[in-house]
GROMACS .gro file of C-alpha atoms in nm:
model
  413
    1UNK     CA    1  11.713   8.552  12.294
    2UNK     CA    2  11.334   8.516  12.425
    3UNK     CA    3  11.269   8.280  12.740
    4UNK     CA    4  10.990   8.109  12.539
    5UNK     CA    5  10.883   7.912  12.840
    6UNK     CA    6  10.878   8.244  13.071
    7UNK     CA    7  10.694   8.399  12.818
    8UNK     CA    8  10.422   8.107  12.721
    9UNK     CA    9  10.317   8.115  13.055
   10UNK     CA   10  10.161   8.475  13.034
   11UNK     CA   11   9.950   8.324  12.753
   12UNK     CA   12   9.649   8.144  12.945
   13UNK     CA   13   9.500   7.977  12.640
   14UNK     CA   14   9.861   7.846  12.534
   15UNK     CA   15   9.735   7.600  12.824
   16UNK     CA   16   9.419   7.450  12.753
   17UNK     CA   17   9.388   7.134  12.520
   18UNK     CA   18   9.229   7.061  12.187
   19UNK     CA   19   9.098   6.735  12.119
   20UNK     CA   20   9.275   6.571  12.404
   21UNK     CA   21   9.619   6.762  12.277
   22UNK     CA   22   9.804   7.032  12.380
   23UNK     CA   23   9.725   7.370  12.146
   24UNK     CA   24   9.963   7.404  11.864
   25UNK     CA   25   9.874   7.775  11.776
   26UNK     CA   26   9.938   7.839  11.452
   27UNK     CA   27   9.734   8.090  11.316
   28UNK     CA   28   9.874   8.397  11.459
   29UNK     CA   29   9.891   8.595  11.103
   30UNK     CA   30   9.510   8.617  11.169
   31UNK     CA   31   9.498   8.727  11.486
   32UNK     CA   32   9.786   8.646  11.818
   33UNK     CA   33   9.704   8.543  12.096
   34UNK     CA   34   9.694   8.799  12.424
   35UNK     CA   35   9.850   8.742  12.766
   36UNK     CA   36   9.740   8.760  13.090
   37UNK     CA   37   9.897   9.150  13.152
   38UNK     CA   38   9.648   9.293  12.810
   39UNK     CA   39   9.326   9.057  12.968
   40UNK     CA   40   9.379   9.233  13.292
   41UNK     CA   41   9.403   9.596  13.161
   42UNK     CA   42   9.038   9.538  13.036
   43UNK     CA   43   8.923   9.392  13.337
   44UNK     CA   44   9.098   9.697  13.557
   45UNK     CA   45   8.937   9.952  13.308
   46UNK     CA   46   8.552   9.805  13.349
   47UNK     CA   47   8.619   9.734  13.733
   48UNK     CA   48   8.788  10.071  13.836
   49UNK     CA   49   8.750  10.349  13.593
   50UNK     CA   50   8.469  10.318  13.348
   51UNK     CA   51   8.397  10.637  13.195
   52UNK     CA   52   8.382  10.840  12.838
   53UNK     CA   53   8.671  11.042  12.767
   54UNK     CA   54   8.746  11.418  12.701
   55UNK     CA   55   8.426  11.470  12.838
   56UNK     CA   56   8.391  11.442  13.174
   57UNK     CA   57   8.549  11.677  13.471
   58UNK     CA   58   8.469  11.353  13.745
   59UNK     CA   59   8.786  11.150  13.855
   60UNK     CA   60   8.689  10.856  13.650
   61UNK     CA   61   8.642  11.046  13.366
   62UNK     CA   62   9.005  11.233  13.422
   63UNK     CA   63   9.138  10.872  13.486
   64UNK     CA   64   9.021  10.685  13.134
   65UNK     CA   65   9.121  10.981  12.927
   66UNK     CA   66   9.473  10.974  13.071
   67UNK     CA   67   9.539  10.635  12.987
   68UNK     CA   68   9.350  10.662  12.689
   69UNK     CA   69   9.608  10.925  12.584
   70UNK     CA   70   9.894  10.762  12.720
   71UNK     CA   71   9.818  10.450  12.483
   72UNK     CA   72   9.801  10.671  12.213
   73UNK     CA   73  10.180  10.788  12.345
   74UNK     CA   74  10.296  10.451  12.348
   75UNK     CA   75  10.173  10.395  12.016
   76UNK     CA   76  10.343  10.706  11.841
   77UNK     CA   77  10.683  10.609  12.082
   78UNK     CA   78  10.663  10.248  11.932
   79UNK     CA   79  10.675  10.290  11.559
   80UNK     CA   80  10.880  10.623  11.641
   81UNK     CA   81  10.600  10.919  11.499
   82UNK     CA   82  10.725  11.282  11.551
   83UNK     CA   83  10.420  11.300  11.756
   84UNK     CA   84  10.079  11.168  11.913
   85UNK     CA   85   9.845  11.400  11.714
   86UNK     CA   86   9.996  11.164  11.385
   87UNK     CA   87   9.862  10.884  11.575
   88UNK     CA   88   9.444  10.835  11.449
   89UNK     CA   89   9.281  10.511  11.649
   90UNK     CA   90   9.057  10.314  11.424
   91UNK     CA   91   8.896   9.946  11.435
   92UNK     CA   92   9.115   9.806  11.238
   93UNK     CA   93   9.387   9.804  10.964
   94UNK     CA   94   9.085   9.753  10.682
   95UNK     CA   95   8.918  10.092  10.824
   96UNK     CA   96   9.265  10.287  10.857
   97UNK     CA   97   9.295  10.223  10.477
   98UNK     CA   98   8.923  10.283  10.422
   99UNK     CA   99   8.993  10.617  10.619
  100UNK     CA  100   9.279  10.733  10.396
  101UNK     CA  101   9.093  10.597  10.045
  102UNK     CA  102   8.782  10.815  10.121
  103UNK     CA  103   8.937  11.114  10.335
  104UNK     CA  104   9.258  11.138  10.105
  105UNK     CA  105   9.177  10.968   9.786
  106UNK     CA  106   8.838  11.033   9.695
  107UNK     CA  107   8.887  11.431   9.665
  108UNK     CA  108   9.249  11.375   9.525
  109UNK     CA  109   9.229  11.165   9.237
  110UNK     CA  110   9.085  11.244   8.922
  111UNK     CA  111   9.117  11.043   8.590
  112UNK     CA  112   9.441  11.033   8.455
  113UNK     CA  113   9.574  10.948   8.757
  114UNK     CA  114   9.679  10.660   8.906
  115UNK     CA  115   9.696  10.432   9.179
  116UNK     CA  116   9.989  10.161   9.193
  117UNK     CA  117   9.935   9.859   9.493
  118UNK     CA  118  10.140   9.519   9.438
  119UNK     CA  119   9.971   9.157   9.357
  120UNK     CA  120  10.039   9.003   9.696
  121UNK     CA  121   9.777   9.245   9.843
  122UNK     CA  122   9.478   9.160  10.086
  123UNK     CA  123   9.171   9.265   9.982
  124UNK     CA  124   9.193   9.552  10.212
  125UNK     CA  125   9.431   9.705  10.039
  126UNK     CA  126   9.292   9.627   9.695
  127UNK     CA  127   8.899   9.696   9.731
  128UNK     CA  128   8.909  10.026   9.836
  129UNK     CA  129   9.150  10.101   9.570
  130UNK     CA  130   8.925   9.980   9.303
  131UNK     CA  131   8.593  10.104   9.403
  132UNK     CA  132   8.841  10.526   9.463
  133UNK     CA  133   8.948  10.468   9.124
  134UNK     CA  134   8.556  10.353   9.005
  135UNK     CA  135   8.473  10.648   9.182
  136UNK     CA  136   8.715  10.941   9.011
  137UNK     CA  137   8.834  10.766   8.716
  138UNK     CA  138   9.225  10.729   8.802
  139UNK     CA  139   9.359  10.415   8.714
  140UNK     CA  140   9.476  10.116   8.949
  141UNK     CA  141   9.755   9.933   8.809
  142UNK     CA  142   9.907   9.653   8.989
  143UNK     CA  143  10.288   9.619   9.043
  144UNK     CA  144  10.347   9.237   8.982
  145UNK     CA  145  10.572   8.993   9.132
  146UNK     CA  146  10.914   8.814   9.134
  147UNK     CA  147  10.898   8.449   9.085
  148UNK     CA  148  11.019   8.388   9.418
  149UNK     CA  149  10.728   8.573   9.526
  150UNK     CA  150  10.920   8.923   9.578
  151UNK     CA  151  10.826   9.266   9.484
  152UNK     CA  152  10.912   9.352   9.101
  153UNK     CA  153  11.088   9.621   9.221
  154UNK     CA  154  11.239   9.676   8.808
  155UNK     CA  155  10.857   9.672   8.719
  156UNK     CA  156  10.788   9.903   9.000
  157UNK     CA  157  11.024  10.150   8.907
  158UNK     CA  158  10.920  10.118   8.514
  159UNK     CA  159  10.553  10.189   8.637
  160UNK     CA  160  10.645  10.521   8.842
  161UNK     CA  161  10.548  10.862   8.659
  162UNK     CA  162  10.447  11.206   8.759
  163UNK     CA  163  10.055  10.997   8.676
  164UNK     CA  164  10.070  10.797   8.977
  165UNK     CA  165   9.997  10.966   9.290
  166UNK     CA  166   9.965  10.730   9.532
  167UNK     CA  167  10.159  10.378   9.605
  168UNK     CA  168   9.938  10.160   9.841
  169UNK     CA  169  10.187   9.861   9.946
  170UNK     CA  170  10.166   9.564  10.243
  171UNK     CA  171  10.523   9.582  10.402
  172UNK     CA  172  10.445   9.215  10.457
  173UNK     CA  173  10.236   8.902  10.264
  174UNK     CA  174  10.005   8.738  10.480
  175UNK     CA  175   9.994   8.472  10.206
  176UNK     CA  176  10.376   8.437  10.130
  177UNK     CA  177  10.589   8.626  10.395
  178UNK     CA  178  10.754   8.823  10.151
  179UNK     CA  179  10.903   9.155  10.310
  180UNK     CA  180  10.847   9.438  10.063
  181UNK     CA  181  11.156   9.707  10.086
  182UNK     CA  182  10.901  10.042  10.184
  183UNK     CA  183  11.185  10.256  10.243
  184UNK     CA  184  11.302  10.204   9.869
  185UNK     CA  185  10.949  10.222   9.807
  186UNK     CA  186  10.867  10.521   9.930
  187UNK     CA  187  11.172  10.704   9.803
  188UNK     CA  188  11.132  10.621   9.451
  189UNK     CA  189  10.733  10.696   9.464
  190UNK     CA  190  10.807  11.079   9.618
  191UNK     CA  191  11.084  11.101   9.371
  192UNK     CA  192  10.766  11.144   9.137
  193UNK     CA  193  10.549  11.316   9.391
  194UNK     CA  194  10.296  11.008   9.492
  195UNK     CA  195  10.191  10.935   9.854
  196UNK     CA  196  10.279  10.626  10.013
  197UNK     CA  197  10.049  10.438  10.215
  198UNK     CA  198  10.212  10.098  10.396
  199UNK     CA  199   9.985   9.826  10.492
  200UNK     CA  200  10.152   9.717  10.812
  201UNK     CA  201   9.941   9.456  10.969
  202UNK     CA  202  10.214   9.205  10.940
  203UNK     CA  203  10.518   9.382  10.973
  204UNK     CA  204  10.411   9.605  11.282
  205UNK     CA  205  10.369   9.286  11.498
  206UNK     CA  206  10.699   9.149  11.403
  207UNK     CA  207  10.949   9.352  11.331
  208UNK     CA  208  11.127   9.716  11.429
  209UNK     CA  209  10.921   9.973  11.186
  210UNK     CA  210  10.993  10.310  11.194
  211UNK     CA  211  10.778  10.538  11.043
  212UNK     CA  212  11.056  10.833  11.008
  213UNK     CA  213  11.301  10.593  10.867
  214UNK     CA  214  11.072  10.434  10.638
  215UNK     CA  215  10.963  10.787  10.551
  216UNK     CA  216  10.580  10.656  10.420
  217UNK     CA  217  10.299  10.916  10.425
  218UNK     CA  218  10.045  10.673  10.569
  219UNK     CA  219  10.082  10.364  10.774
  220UNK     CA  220   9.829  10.136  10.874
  221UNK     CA  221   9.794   9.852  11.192
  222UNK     CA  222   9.563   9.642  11.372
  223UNK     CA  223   9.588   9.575  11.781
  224UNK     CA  224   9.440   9.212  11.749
  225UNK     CA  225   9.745   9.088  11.561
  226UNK     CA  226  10.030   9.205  11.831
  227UNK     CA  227   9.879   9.116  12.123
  228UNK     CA  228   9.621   9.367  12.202
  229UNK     CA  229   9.229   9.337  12.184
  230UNK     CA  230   9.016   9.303  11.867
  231UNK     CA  231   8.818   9.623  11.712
  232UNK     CA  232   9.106   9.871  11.779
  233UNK     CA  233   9.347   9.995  11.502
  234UNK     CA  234   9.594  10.264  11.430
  235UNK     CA  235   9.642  10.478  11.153
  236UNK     CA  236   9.962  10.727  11.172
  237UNK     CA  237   9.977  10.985  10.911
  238UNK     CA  238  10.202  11.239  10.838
  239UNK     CA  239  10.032  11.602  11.031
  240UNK     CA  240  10.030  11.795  10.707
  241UNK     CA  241   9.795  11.549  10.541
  242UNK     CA  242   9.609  11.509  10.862
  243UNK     CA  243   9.569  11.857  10.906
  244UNK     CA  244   9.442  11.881  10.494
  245UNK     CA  245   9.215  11.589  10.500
  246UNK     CA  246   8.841  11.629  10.623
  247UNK     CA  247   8.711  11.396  10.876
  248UNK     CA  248   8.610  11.070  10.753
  249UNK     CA  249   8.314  11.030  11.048
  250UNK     CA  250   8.099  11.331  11.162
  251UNK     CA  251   7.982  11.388  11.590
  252UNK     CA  252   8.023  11.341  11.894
  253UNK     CA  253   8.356  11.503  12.046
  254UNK     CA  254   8.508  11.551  11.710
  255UNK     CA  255   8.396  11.928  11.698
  256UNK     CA  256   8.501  12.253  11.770
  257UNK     CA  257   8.234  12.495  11.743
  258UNK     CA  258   7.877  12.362  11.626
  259UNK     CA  259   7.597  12.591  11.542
  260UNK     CA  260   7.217  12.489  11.385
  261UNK     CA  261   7.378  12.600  11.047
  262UNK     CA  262   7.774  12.472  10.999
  263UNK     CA  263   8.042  12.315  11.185
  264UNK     CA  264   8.411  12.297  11.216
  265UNK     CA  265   8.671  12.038  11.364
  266UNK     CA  266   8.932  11.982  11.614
  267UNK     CA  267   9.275  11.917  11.494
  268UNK     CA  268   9.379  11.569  11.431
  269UNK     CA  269   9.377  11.326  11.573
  270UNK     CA  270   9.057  11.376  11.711
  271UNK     CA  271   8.876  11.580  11.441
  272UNK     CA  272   8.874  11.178  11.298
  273UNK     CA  273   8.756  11.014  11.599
  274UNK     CA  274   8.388  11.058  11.573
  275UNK     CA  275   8.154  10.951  11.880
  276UNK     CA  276   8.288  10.728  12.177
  277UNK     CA  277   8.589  10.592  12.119
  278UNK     CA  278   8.699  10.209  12.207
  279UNK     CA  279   8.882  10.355  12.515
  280UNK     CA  280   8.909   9.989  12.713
  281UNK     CA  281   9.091   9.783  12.412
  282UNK     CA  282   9.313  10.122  12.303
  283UNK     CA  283   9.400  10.069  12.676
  284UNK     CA  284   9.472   9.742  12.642
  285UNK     CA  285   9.621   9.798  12.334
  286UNK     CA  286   9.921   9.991  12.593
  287UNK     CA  287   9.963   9.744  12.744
  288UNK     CA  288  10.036   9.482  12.465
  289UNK     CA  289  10.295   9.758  12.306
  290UNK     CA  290  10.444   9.758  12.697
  291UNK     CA  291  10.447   9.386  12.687
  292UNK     CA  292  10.624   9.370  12.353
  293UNK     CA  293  10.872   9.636  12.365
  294UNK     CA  294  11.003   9.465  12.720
  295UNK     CA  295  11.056   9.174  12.509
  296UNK     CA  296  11.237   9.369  12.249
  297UNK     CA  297  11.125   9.391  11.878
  298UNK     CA  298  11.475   9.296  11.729
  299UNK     CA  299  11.497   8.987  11.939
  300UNK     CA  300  11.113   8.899  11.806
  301UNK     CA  301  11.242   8.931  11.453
  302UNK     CA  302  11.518   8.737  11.531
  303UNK     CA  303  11.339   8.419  11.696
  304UNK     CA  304  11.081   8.446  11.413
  305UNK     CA  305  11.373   8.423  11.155
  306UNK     CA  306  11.535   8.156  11.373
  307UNK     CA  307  11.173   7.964  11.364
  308UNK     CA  308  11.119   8.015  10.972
  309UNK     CA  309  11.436   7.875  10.859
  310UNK     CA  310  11.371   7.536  11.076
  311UNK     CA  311  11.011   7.508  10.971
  312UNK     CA  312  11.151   7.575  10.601
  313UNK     CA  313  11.400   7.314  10.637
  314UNK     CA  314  11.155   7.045  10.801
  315UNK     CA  315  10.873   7.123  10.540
  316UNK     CA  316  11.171   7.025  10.254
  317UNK     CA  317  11.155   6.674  10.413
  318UNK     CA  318  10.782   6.684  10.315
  319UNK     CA  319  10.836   6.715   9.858
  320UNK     CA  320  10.448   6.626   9.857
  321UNK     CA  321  10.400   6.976   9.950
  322UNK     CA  322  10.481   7.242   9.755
  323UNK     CA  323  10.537   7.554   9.968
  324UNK     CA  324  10.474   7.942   9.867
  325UNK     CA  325  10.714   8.266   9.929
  326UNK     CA  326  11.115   8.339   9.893
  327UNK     CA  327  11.342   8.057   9.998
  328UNK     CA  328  11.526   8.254  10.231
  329UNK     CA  329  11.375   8.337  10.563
  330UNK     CA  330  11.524   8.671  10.596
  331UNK     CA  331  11.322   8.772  10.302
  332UNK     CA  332  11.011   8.690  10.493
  333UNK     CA  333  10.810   8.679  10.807
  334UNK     CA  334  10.700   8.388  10.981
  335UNK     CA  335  10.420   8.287  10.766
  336UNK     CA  336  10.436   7.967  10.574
  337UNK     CA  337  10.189   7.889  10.298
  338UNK     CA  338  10.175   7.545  10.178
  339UNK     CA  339   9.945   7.303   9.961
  340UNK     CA  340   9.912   6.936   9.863
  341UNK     CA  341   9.824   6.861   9.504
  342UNK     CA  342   9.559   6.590   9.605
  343UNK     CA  343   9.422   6.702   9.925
  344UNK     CA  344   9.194   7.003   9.989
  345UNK     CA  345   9.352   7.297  10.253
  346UNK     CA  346   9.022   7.258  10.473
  347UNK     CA  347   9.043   6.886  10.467
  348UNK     CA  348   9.396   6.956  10.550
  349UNK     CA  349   9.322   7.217  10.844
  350UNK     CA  350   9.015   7.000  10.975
  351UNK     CA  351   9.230   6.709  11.000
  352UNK     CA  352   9.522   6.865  11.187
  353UNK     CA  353   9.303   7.056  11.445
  354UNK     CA  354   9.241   6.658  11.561
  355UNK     CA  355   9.583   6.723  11.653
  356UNK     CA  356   9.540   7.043  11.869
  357UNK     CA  357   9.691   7.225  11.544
  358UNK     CA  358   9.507   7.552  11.473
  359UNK     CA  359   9.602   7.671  11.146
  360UNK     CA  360   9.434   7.876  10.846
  361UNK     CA  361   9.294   7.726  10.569
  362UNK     CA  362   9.148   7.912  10.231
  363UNK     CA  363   9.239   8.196  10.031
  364UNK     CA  364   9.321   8.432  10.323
  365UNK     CA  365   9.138   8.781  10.225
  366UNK     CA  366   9.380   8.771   9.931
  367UNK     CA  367   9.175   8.596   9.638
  368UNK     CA  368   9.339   8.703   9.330
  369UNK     CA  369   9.739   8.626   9.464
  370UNK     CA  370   9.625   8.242   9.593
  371UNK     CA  371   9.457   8.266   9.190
  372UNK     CA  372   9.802   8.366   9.105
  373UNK     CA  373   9.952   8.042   9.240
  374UNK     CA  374   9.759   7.820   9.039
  375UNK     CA  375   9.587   7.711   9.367
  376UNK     CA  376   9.193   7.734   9.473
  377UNK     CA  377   9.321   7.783   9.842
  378UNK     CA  378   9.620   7.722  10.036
  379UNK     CA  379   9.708   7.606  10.442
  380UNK     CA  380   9.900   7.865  10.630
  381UNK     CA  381  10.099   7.820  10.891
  382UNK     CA  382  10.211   8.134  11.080
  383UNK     CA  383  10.416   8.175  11.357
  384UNK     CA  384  10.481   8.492  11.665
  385UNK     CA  385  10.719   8.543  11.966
  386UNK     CA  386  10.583   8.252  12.151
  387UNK     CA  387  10.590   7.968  11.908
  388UNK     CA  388  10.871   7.665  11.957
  389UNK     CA  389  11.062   7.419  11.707
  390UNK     CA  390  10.883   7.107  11.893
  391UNK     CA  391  10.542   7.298  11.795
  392UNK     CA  392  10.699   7.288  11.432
  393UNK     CA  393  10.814   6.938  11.437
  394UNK     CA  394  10.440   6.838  11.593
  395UNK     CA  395  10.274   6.999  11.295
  396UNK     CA  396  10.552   6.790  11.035
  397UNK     CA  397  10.439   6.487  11.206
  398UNK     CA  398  10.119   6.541  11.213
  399UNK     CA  399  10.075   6.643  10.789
  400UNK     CA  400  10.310   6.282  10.785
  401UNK     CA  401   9.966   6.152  10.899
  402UNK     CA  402   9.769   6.333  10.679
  403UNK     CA  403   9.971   6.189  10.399
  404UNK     CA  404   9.937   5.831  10.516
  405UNK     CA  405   9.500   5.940  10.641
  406UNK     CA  406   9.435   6.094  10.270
  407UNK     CA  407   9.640   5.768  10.147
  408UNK     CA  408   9.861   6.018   9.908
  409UNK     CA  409  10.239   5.888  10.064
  410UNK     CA  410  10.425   5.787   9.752
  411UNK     CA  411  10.534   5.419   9.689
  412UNK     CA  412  10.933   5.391   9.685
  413UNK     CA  413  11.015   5.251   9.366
   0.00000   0.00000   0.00000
């Protein structure tokens, strides 16, 4: 069990006030919020070892590469790679797939292919897809849904020939919560020889993955959403890909021998790390991953399933609101998409930030599943390790008075 009030404190902004109220954060599917130990590791990087890595022979230089490299360590240790060279740092979980769509797919595919991803995709793992396929003239075909907002896995398995040759799938909705089974998925797509590529960005933060277990060929995760900085990423990739695949970005240290005529790279990972690296926030990044695994990811998962069911159960008290995802919370994470039938989700949003509620409001980088729903845009609540049932039961009271505000509480007959 997590000592939520031992742990709030390391998050300074958890603190401050909004409008007069205490913050109700809410929004953490977006991005989490970092604590004091990951805003410190930045600070102790630009006050006492600034320098470029794998460059320079000067103690600062010999300092920031061995962190740098021991992030990289803690990354591969965390979702259990075979080993650090699988681990590629990138912005962000948008350029980790953009990596894999140009580096792998682009000389891959070629038409008759195809290219299966699932309907409760964000964009960044539907774009790319479409422009590859524009590109070499495979096919993207889209695996659809359950009603309870599942993965089809029948459908899935119907779709699956030696045609498709790669399966692009979130492990995790950021619009319904829905957990997709990649294990399954992965060992019905190599039963017809397709890569797998997951789209962790909401699983990684929540939940034990392990890449070995889950057996994908590509897996792809942001630092921002786990407690670590913005504009630093992670791809891991299986080496024998790596080690096929030609760099996606071209200079800097990335090299191995360079003359005025040809050139040819180091081995991964850093034959795809082109120019100076974002050595402070992969630093940082450490450090969250530290933070994290001393709380325990299991215990995470647990608290968020713990947190899901009681929001689930308040937000039944509240049948103006029709809510989106499985019923059950162990078949999600702890995201919790809701609308009103009468009242816009950025009226909705603006109205409960008077409350010190942050939460997001829209179509959430996923356009055609909020389509799907018969909905313009939806609110989305979304909780991590340091959220509480009293922040729940503040945001039920406060939609209560969004009801009675927007003057949409039904009459009892």
């Amino acid at each position: 069990m997590l000592d939520l009030h031992a742990i709030r404190r390391d998050f300074p902004v958890l603190q401050r006030t909004v409008h007069g109220r205490p913050l109700v954060y809410l929004d953490n599917a977006a991005t989490s919020q970092k604590p004091r130990q990951v805003i410190q590791a930045l600070v102790a990087y630009y006050e006492g070892y600034n320098a470029n890595v794998h460059r320079a022979v000067h103690t600062l230089g010999e300092e920031a590469t061995q962190r740098f490299e021991e992030a990289r360590q803690k990354v591969a240790d965390f979702i259990h790679a075979p080993s650090l060279e699988c681990i590629l740092w990138t912005r962000n979980t948008t350029e980790a797939i953009n990596l894999v769509a140009t580096a792998w797919a682009l000389p891959t595919l070629k038409p008759g292919d195809e290219v299966l991803t699932s309907a409760m995709e964000h964009h960044s793992n539907l774009v790319p897809w479409q422009k590859v396929c524009a590109q070499t003239g495979a096919t993207l075909r889209i695996i659809p849904l359950t009603p309870q907002g599942l993965l089809d896995m029948d459908a899935f398995q119907r779709m699956l020939s030696p045609r498709v040759r790669l399966v692009a799938i979130t492990h995790m909705s950021n619009v319904l919560g829905s957990i997709v089974p990649v294990a399954e998925v992965a060992r019905l797509a190599h039963s017809v020889g397709a890569v797998v590529l997951v789209d962790g960005a909401q699983s990684v933060p929540h939940m034990p993955v392990d890449v070995q277990a889950i057996d994908c060929d590509f897996l792809a995760f942001s630092a921002h959403k786990m407690l670590g900085p913005t504009g630093i990423g992670v791809l891991y990739g299986k080496l024998p890909l790596l080690e096929a695949m030609e760099p996606f970005l071209l200079g800097g240290e990335m090299v191995r021998e360079v003359t005025y005529e040809r050139a040819t790279w180091k081995a991964p990972p850093f034959k795809y790390e082109a120019g100076t690296p974002n050595i402070a926030d992969a630093i940082a990044f450490g450090v969250a991953i530290d933070y994290l695994k001393g709380l325990g990811m299991e215990h995470i998962r647990q608290h968020e399933i713990a947190l899901t069911r009681y929001a689930l159960r308040r937000f039944a008290e509240l049948e103006e609101f029709q809510v989106f995802g499985p019923p059950s919370a162990e078949q999600r994470g702890g995201v919790i998409s809701f609308c009103h039938p009468h009242i816009h989700p950025h009226d909705l949003g603006t109205f409960l930030d008077r409350f010190g509620i942050a939460i997001r409001a829209g179509h959430h980088c996923a356009m055609p599943l909020v389509r799907s729903l018969g909905v313009v845009a939806t609110a989305r609540a979304s909780f991590y390790l340091y959220n509480t049932e009293e922040e729940v039961d503040i945001l039920i009271d406060a939609l209560r008075q969004a009801l009675r505000f927007f003057g949409r509480v039904r009459t009892p007959r």
